[in-house]
Tab-separated table of C-alpha atoms and ligand atoms in Angstrom:
chain	number	residue	atom	x	y	z
A	553	MET	CA	31.417	13.139	-3.855
A	554	LEU	CA	31.809	15.481	-6.643
A	555	ASP	CA	29.704	18.534	-5.562
A	556	THR	CA	31.397	21.962	-6.235
A	557	VAL	CA	32.481	22.000	-9.942
A	558	CYS	CA	36.271	22.603	-9.959
A	559	GLY	CA	37.647	22.850	-13.759
A	560	ARG	CA	41.382	23.285	-14.826
A	561	PHE	CA	43.407	24.653	-18.010
A	562	ALA	CA	46.056	22.244	-18.112
A	563	PRO	CA	48.129	23.336	-20.990
A	564	THR	CA	51.486	22.485	-22.024
A	565	PRO	CA	53.449	25.584	-22.991
A	566	SER	CA	55.820	24.175	-25.474
A	567	GLY	CA	54.920	27.224	-27.778
A	568	ARG	CA	52.788	30.094	-28.043
A	569	MET	CA	49.191	29.304	-27.457
A	570	HIS	CA	46.975	28.754	-30.876
A	571	LEU	CA	43.506	29.097	-31.982
A	572	GLY	CA	42.591	25.540	-30.629
A	573	ASN	CA	44.269	26.013	-27.109
A	574	ALA	CA	42.029	29.457	-26.960
A	575	LEU	CA	38.929	27.301	-27.859
A	576	CYS	CA	39.584	24.587	-25.137
A	577	ALA	CA	40.234	27.282	-22.517
A	578	LEU	CA	37.202	29.086	-23.377
A	579	LEU	CA	35.129	26.083	-23.152
A	580	ALA	CA	36.843	24.863	-19.702
A	581	TRP	CA	35.843	28.198	-18.430
A	582	LEU	CA	32.460	28.309	-19.630
A	583	SER	CA	31.588	24.919	-18.375
A	584	ALA	CA	33.384	25.535	-14.764
A	585	ARG	CA	31.476	29.302	-14.574
A	586	SER	CA	28.429	28.482	-15.784
A	587	HIS	CA	27.985	26.253	-12.627
A	588	GLY	CA	29.330	28.786	-10.528
A	589	GLY	CA	32.623	26.605	-10.454
A	590	ARG	CA	36.373	26.985	-9.772
A	591	ILE	CA	39.058	26.784	-12.298
A	592	ILE	CA	42.868	25.755	-11.260
A	593	LEU	CA	45.597	26.505	-14.001
A	594	ARG	CA	48.043	23.555	-14.106
A	595	ILE	CA	51.330	24.027	-16.553
A	596	GLU	CA	51.979	20.782	-18.209
A	597	ASP	CA	55.794	20.727	-18.308
A	598	LEU	CA	56.556	17.545	-17.296
A	599	ASP	CA	59.351	17.343	-20.211
A	600	VAL	CA	60.650	20.811	-18.843
A	601	ASN	CA	63.563	21.076	-21.688
A	602	ARG	CA	60.509	21.438	-24.136
A	603	CYS	CA	58.736	24.326	-21.973
A	604	PRO	CA	60.725	27.394	-21.427
A	605	LYS	CA	59.297	29.302	-18.504
A	606	PRO	CA	58.689	32.583	-20.713
A	607	TYR	CA	55.806	30.424	-22.640
A	608	ALA	CA	53.977	29.744	-19.139
A	609	GLN	CA	54.133	33.510	-18.397
A	610	LEU	CA	52.650	34.570	-21.847
A	611	LEU	CA	50.114	32.069	-21.704
A	612	GLU	CA	48.828	33.714	-18.410
A	613	ARG	CA	48.906	37.127	-20.430
A	614	ASP	CA	46.823	35.383	-23.507
A	615	LEU	CA	44.191	33.976	-20.939
A	616	ASP	CA	44.094	37.342	-19.334
A	617	TRP	CA	43.590	39.072	-22.628
A	618	LEU	CA	40.918	36.396	-23.423
A	619	GLY	CA	38.929	37.313	-20.535
A	620	LEU	CA	39.653	33.957	-18.833
A	621	ASP	CA	40.068	34.214	-15.378
A	622	TRP	CA	41.108	31.408	-12.973
A	623	ASP	CA	41.140	30.995	-8.979
A	624	GLU	CA	44.602	29.452	-8.466
A	625	GLY	CA	47.415	28.152	-10.324
A	626	GLY	CA	50.170	29.366	-12.601
A	627	SER	CA	51.567	32.372	-10.937
A	628	TYR	CA	48.833	32.594	-8.023
A	629	SER	CA	49.484	30.604	-4.863
A	630	GLY	CA	46.557	28.327	-3.504
A	631	ALA	CA	45.647	25.335	-1.864
A	632	HIS	CA	46.638	22.669	-4.504
A	633	GLY	CA	50.241	23.439	-5.345
A	634	PRO	CA	52.558	23.330	-6.956
A	635	TYR	CA	50.907	23.802	-10.040
A	636	TYR	CA	54.183	23.378	-12.255
A	637	GLN	CA	54.153	19.501	-13.445
A	638	SER	CA	57.975	19.681	-13.265
A	639	GLU	CA	57.811	20.535	-9.415
A	640	CYS	CA	55.368	17.731	-8.339
A	641	GLY	CA	57.764	14.559	-8.591
A	642	THR	CA	57.343	13.285	-5.466
A	643	PHE	CA	53.156	13.017	-5.756
A	644	TYR	CA	54.062	10.817	-8.890
A	645	ALA	CA	56.422	8.993	-7.460
A	646	ALA	CA	54.449	7.786	-4.597
A	647	ALA	CA	51.688	7.207	-7.073
A	648	LEU	CA	54.240	4.759	-8.841
A	649	LYS	CA	55.093	3.157	-5.720
A	650	LYS	CA	51.248	2.376	-4.821
A	651	LEU	CA	51.056	0.628	-8.343
A	652	GLN	CA	54.388	-1.322	-7.918
A	653	ARG	CA	52.986	-2.643	-4.274
A	654	GLN	CA	50.055	-3.834	-6.271
A	655	GLY	CA	52.492	-5.780	-8.466
A	656	LEU	CA	51.015	-4.185	-11.469
A	657	LEU	CA	54.314	-2.644	-12.968
A	658	TYR	CA	57.295	-3.920	-14.666
A	659	PRO	CA	60.499	-2.513	-16.372
A	660	CYS	CA	60.320	-2.228	-20.016
A	661	PHE	CA	63.761	-2.454	-21.687
A	662	CYS	CA	62.813	-2.244	-25.516
A	663	SER	CA	63.753	0.533	-27.658
A	664	ARG	CA	62.239	2.856	-29.938
A	665	ALA	CA	62.791	0.630	-33.028
A	666	GLU	CA	61.635	-2.663	-31.194
A	667	LEU	CA	58.508	-0.767	-30.302
A	668	HIS	CA	57.800	0.434	-33.882
A	669	ALA	CA	58.527	-3.061	-35.173
A	670	ALA	CA	57.119	-3.394	-38.727
A	671	ASP	CA	54.518	-6.210	-37.403
A	672	ALA	CA	53.497	-4.051	-34.235
A	673	PRO	CA	49.717	-3.303	-34.452
A	674	HIS	CA	49.066	0.331	-35.103
A	675	LEU	CA	46.189	2.106	-33.489
A	676	SER	CA	44.172	4.884	-35.708
A	677	ASP	CA	46.072	7.349	-33.493
A	678	GLY	CA	49.553	6.344	-34.295
A	679	ARG	CA	50.099	4.625	-31.013
A	680	VAL	CA	51.489	1.168	-31.070
A	681	ILE	CA	50.389	-1.413	-29.141
A	682	TYR	CA	52.816	-3.001	-26.460
A	683	SER	CA	53.562	-6.750	-27.641
A	684	GLY	CA	54.242	-7.503	-24.008
A	685	ARG	CA	57.862	-8.526	-24.905
A	686	CYS	CA	59.247	-7.329	-21.240
A	687	ARG	CA	56.002	-8.501	-19.197
A	688	ASN	CA	57.114	-11.573	-17.916
A	689	LEU	CA	60.973	-11.241	-17.485
A	690	SER	CA	62.853	-13.262	-14.699
A	691	PRO	CA	64.662	-11.399	-11.985
A	692	LYS	CA	67.768	-12.307	-13.335
A	693	GLN	CA	66.878	-11.013	-16.614
A	694	VAL	CA	65.998	-7.786	-15.415
A	695	ARG	CA	69.264	-7.528	-13.344
A	696	GLN	CA	71.050	-8.456	-16.548
A	697	LEU	CA	69.428	-5.904	-18.684
A	698	SER	CA	69.764	-3.262	-15.795
A	699	ARG	CA	73.361	-3.507	-16.164
A	700	ARG	CA	73.154	-2.015	-19.761
A	701	LYS	CA	70.109	0.175	-19.685
A	702	ARG	CA	67.907	2.133	-17.344
A	703	PRO	CA	64.296	0.776	-17.964
A	704	ALA	CA	61.037	2.676	-18.604
A	705	PHE	CA	57.901	1.437	-16.548
A	706	ARG	CA	54.796	-0.193	-17.832
A	707	LEU	CA	51.462	-0.657	-16.225
A	708	ARG	CA	49.888	-4.064	-16.708
A	709	VAL	CA	46.511	-3.807	-18.078
A	710	PRO	CA	43.635	-6.262	-17.581
A	711	GLU	CA	41.199	-7.881	-20.237
A	712	GLU	CA	38.703	-5.345	-19.649
A	713	THR	CA	36.583	-3.028	-21.519
A	714	ILE	CA	35.962	0.294	-20.131
A	715	ALA	CA	33.190	2.620	-21.189
A	716	PHE	CA	31.951	5.991	-20.288
A	717	THR	CA	29.942	8.723	-21.686
A	718	ASP	CA	31.730	11.671	-22.712
A	719	GLY	CA	29.841	14.975	-22.132
A	720	CYS	CA	30.441	16.304	-25.551
A	721	GLN	CA	31.558	12.890	-27.453
A	722	GLY	CA	28.863	10.796	-25.996
A	723	PHE	CA	29.166	7.070	-25.554
A	724	TYR	CA	32.933	5.657	-25.965
A	725	SER	CA	34.522	2.050	-24.880
A	726	GLN	CA	37.871	1.038	-25.055
A	727	ASP	CA	39.196	-2.865	-24.496
A	728	LEU	CA	42.243	-2.091	-22.529
A	729	ALA	CA	44.295	-5.037	-23.305
A	730	SER	CA	43.184	-5.373	-27.311
A	731	GLU	CA	43.012	-1.631	-28.167
A	732	CYS	CA	45.609	0.054	-25.669
A	733	GLY	CA	48.131	-2.569	-24.238
A	734	ASP	CA	50.381	-2.303	-21.230
A	735	PHE	CA	51.231	1.334	-21.202
A	736	LEU	CA	53.896	3.606	-19.656
A	737	VAL	CA	53.969	5.417	-16.830
A	738	CYS	CA	57.607	6.344	-16.440
A	739	ARG	CA	59.789	6.812	-19.443
A	740	SER	CA	63.316	5.642	-19.353
A	741	ASP	CA	64.920	9.120	-18.758
A	742	GLY	CA	62.937	9.081	-15.462
A	743	ILE	CA	60.224	11.508	-16.732
A	744	PHE	CA	57.042	10.385	-15.740
A	745	ALA	CA	54.111	9.571	-18.121
A	746	TYR	CA	51.475	12.245	-18.887
A	747	GLN	CA	49.140	9.403	-18.101
A	748	LEU	CA	49.822	9.209	-14.669
A	749	ALA	CA	50.583	12.802	-14.117
A	750	VAL	CA	47.408	14.087	-15.321
A	751	VAL	CA	45.313	11.444	-13.001
A	752	VAL	CA	47.266	12.214	-10.127
A	753	ASP	CA	47.090	16.031	-10.313
A	754	ASP	CA	43.476	16.021	-11.173
A	755	ALA	CA	42.706	14.080	-7.963
A	756	ARG	CA	44.956	15.837	-5.858
A	757	MET	CA	43.848	19.151	-6.855
A	758	GLY	CA	39.960	18.130	-6.552
A	759	VAL	CA	39.417	18.556	-10.307
A	760	THR	CA	35.626	17.300	-10.825
A	761	GLU	CA	35.427	18.088	-14.741
A	762	VAL	CA	38.356	17.722	-17.730
A	763	VAL	CA	37.653	19.819	-21.039
A	764	ARG	CA	40.355	18.821	-23.507
A	765	GLY	CA	40.907	18.276	-26.964
A	766	ARG	CA	39.225	14.948	-28.522
A	767	ASP	CA	42.398	13.822	-29.728
A	768	LEU	CA	42.742	12.819	-25.764
A	769	LEU	CA	39.552	10.744	-25.813
A	770	SER	CA	41.328	7.725	-26.368
A	771	SER	CA	43.359	8.024	-22.969
A	772	VAL	CA	40.123	8.144	-20.563
A	773	PRO	CA	40.089	4.327	-20.141
A	774	ARG	CA	43.786	4.301	-19.224
A	775	GLN	CA	43.226	7.377	-16.660
A	776	MET	CA	40.048	5.648	-15.447
A	777	TYR	CA	41.987	2.464	-14.654
A	778	LEU	CA	44.779	4.412	-12.975
A	779	CYS	CA	42.104	6.323	-11.058
A	780	ARG	CA	40.733	2.940	-9.872
A	781	LEU	CA	43.999	1.578	-8.779
A	782	LEU	CA	44.828	4.516	-7.108
A	783	GLY	CA	41.369	5.056	-5.324
A	784	TYR	CA	40.497	8.537	-6.987
A	785	PRO	CA	37.235	9.621	-7.847
A	786	VAL	CA	36.558	10.064	-11.590
A	787	PRO	CA	36.049	13.133	-13.280
A	788	HIS	CA	33.655	14.133	-15.810
A	789	TYR	CA	34.785	14.180	-19.311
A	790	PHE	CA	34.190	16.531	-22.104
A	791	HIS	CA	36.400	16.066	-25.134
A	792	ILE	CA	35.843	19.222	-27.664
A	793	PRO	CA	36.449	19.412	-31.312
A	794	LEU	CA	39.942	20.255	-32.555
A	795	LEU	CA	40.338	23.452	-34.858
A	796	LEU	CA	41.874	22.761	-38.422
A	797	ALA	CA	43.229	25.140	-40.452
A	798	PRO	CA	41.416	25.680	-44.044
A	799	ASP	CA	43.443	23.407	-45.898
A	800	GLY	CA	42.511	20.777	-43.163
A	801	ARG	CA	45.499	20.368	-41.262
A	802	ARG	CA	45.572	20.178	-37.728
A	803	LEU	CA	46.651	23.349	-36.033
A	804	SER	CA	49.969	23.138	-33.905
A	805	LYS	CA	51.984	25.437	-31.978
A	806	ARG	CA	54.410	25.230	-34.355
A	807	ASP	CA	52.529	26.846	-36.976
A	808	SER	CA	53.316	30.584	-35.538
A	809	ASP	CA	50.939	32.382	-37.888
A	810	LEU	CA	48.005	30.815	-35.901
A	811	ASN	CA	49.085	31.606	-32.572
A	812	LEU	CA	47.832	34.162	-30.041
A	813	GLY	CA	50.820	36.658	-30.657
A	814	SER	CA	50.089	37.540	-34.097
A	815	ILE	CA	46.165	37.182	-33.607
A	816	ARG	CA	46.488	39.901	-30.687
A	817	SER	CA	48.680	42.048	-32.851
A	818	SER	CA	45.936	42.252	-35.596
A	819	LEU	CA	43.019	42.810	-32.855
A	820	GLN	CA	42.179	45.787	-30.546
A	821	ASP	CA	40.690	43.212	-27.975
A	822	SER	CA	39.395	39.741	-27.845
A	823	ARG	CA	35.691	40.026	-28.449
A	824	PRO	CA	36.008	39.334	-32.228
A	825	LEU	CA	38.076	36.401	-31.334
A	826	ILE	CA	35.592	34.956	-28.812
A	827	GLY	CA	32.882	35.593	-31.139
A	828	LEU	CA	34.849	33.926	-33.664
A	829	LEU	CA	35.604	30.798	-31.405
A	830	ALA	CA	31.734	30.761	-30.075
A	831	PHE	CA	30.587	30.606	-33.549
A	832	LEU	CA	33.077	28.033	-34.750
A	833	CYS	CA	32.229	25.460	-31.962
A	834	GLY	CA	28.321	26.270	-32.358
A	835	LEU	CA	27.561	28.464	-29.854
A	836	LEU	CA	26.499	31.333	-31.932
A	837	PRO	CA	24.713	31.141	-35.142
A	838	LYS	CA	27.244	33.849	-36.774
A	839	PRO	CA	30.666	35.523	-35.597
A	840	GLN	CA	29.715	38.359	-33.406
A	841	PRO	CA	31.770	40.058	-31.204
A	842	LEU	CA	31.430	39.534	-27.336
A	843	THR	CA	32.968	38.746	-23.968
A	844	ALA	CA	33.280	35.445	-22.515
A	845	ARG	CA	31.509	36.664	-19.870
A	846	GLU	CA	28.885	37.632	-22.019
A	847	LEU	CA	28.470	34.383	-23.794
A	848	LEU	CA	27.911	32.658	-20.304
A	849	PRO	CA	24.212	32.679	-20.598
A	850	LEU	CA	24.483	31.240	-24.188
A	851	PHE	CA	26.440	28.026	-23.316
A	852	ARG	CA	25.413	24.903	-23.139
A	853	TRP	CA	27.305	21.754	-23.920
A	854	SER	CA	24.362	20.399	-26.139
A	855	SER	CA	25.271	23.212	-28.474
A	856	VAL	CA	28.853	22.448	-28.818
A	857	ARG	CA	29.834	20.710	-32.127
A	858	ARG	CA	31.404	17.105	-31.618
A	859	GLU	CA	33.237	16.837	-35.061
A	860	ASN	CA	36.479	18.673	-35.737
A	861	ILE	CA	35.959	22.014	-37.179
A	862	ARG	CA	37.958	23.356	-40.464
A	863	ILE	CA	38.057	27.291	-40.186
A	864	PRO	CA	36.464	28.403	-43.313
A	865	ALA	CA	39.054	30.023	-45.545
A	866	GLN	CA	36.883	33.265	-45.770
A	867	LEU	CA	37.016	33.814	-42.031
A	868	TYR	CA	40.552	34.652	-42.806
A	869	ARG	CA	42.664	36.979	-45.253
A	870	VAL	CA	46.340	36.065	-45.701
A	871	PRO	CA	48.230	39.184	-46.364
A	872	ALA	CA	51.286	39.261	-48.368
A	873	LYS	CA	53.586	38.336	-45.552
A	874	GLY	CA	51.866	35.023	-44.989
A	875	ARG	CA	50.280	36.062	-41.464
A	876	LEU	CA	46.844	34.748	-41.133
A	877	MET	CA	44.318	37.312	-39.319
A	878	ILE	CA	40.767	36.927	-38.361
A	879	ASP	CA	38.596	38.640	-40.702
A	880	THR	CA	35.366	38.823	-38.824
A	881	LYS	CA	33.154	40.620	-41.452
A	882	GLY	CA	32.684	37.331	-43.194
A	883	THR	CA	30.500	34.406	-42.229
B	2016	LIG	N1	48.663	19.297	-21.474
B	2016	LIG	C1	47.683	18.681	-22.417
B	2016	LIG	C2	47.686	19.845	-23.611
B	2016	LIG	O1	48.349	20.832	-23.598
B	2016	LIG	C3	46.346	18.505	-22.283
B	2016	LIG	C4	46.210	17.412	-20.961
B	2016	LIG	C5	44.935	17.481	-20.271
B	2016	LIG	O2	44.133	18.271	-20.693
B	2016	LIG	O3	44.751	16.038	-19.993
B	2016	LIG	O4	47.426	19.271	-24.877
């Protein structure tokens, strides 16, 4: 039974938080806290070389500055640790074994070039549907190929449509075989795949709701399938719009001019930023400085926009050095 609400922040600290990450943290916080729920901070540093520890520490300070508190995780201890995915390998290995015992895993020796062959069907999100090349290798072929290369592991998917209702985006369905294909659960370098890790961690941490960017909406059917195979409850999902720069490009951690570091240096406190984020996502009719706590009574998922949000140019002024700064006087 999913009774008490438990939300989570699950950032990948491969750089300083940007505005879109801040919006995601704000909405995850509002959603859980508006129901008196708990929040866990989980650091998704599976690829530990891409996530230097100082970024996770800065992230905690940025969340503090935003006024978004959490109950356990990050540098706080609690009942559901470890909270850094780089320390959770034994949990993922146990889940992998469980899938293996069901006969659903197979080693895949395909190179990147083979996966991205010209005739491979591409999905709108740029992913390639796996051709099934290694699906039916004989034990002898596996032994031979293993001598030359360490394999990745894929999970067989059934011919089945998985449907669910997202709390922000509404109805969504995907045919696993034709729209997704057998997917990776462990990479050839031994790093567990995001899809597996996220499902294992949400379950072992008792997470009941997942709030994240809508770029991950198409992952849900895979994650629901994994929940079923591993005997986990399925959390409620809320996929929020992405923030786009005024020129329409997606914000990324590489755009250092839009990160919390430069935003914080241009503001005395976080209220103008919270007000701007609330306005952009549909919770306020105009940007007006306020704290996350003051926003709680105004929060409802039905007010949150579904479509990606282009930040209007007039909300930004670009000084000579090219650093973007928030100008909350504009509307
Ligand atoms: N770690 C992912 C990110 O920072 C989010 C994954 C999730 O929320 O499931 O984009």
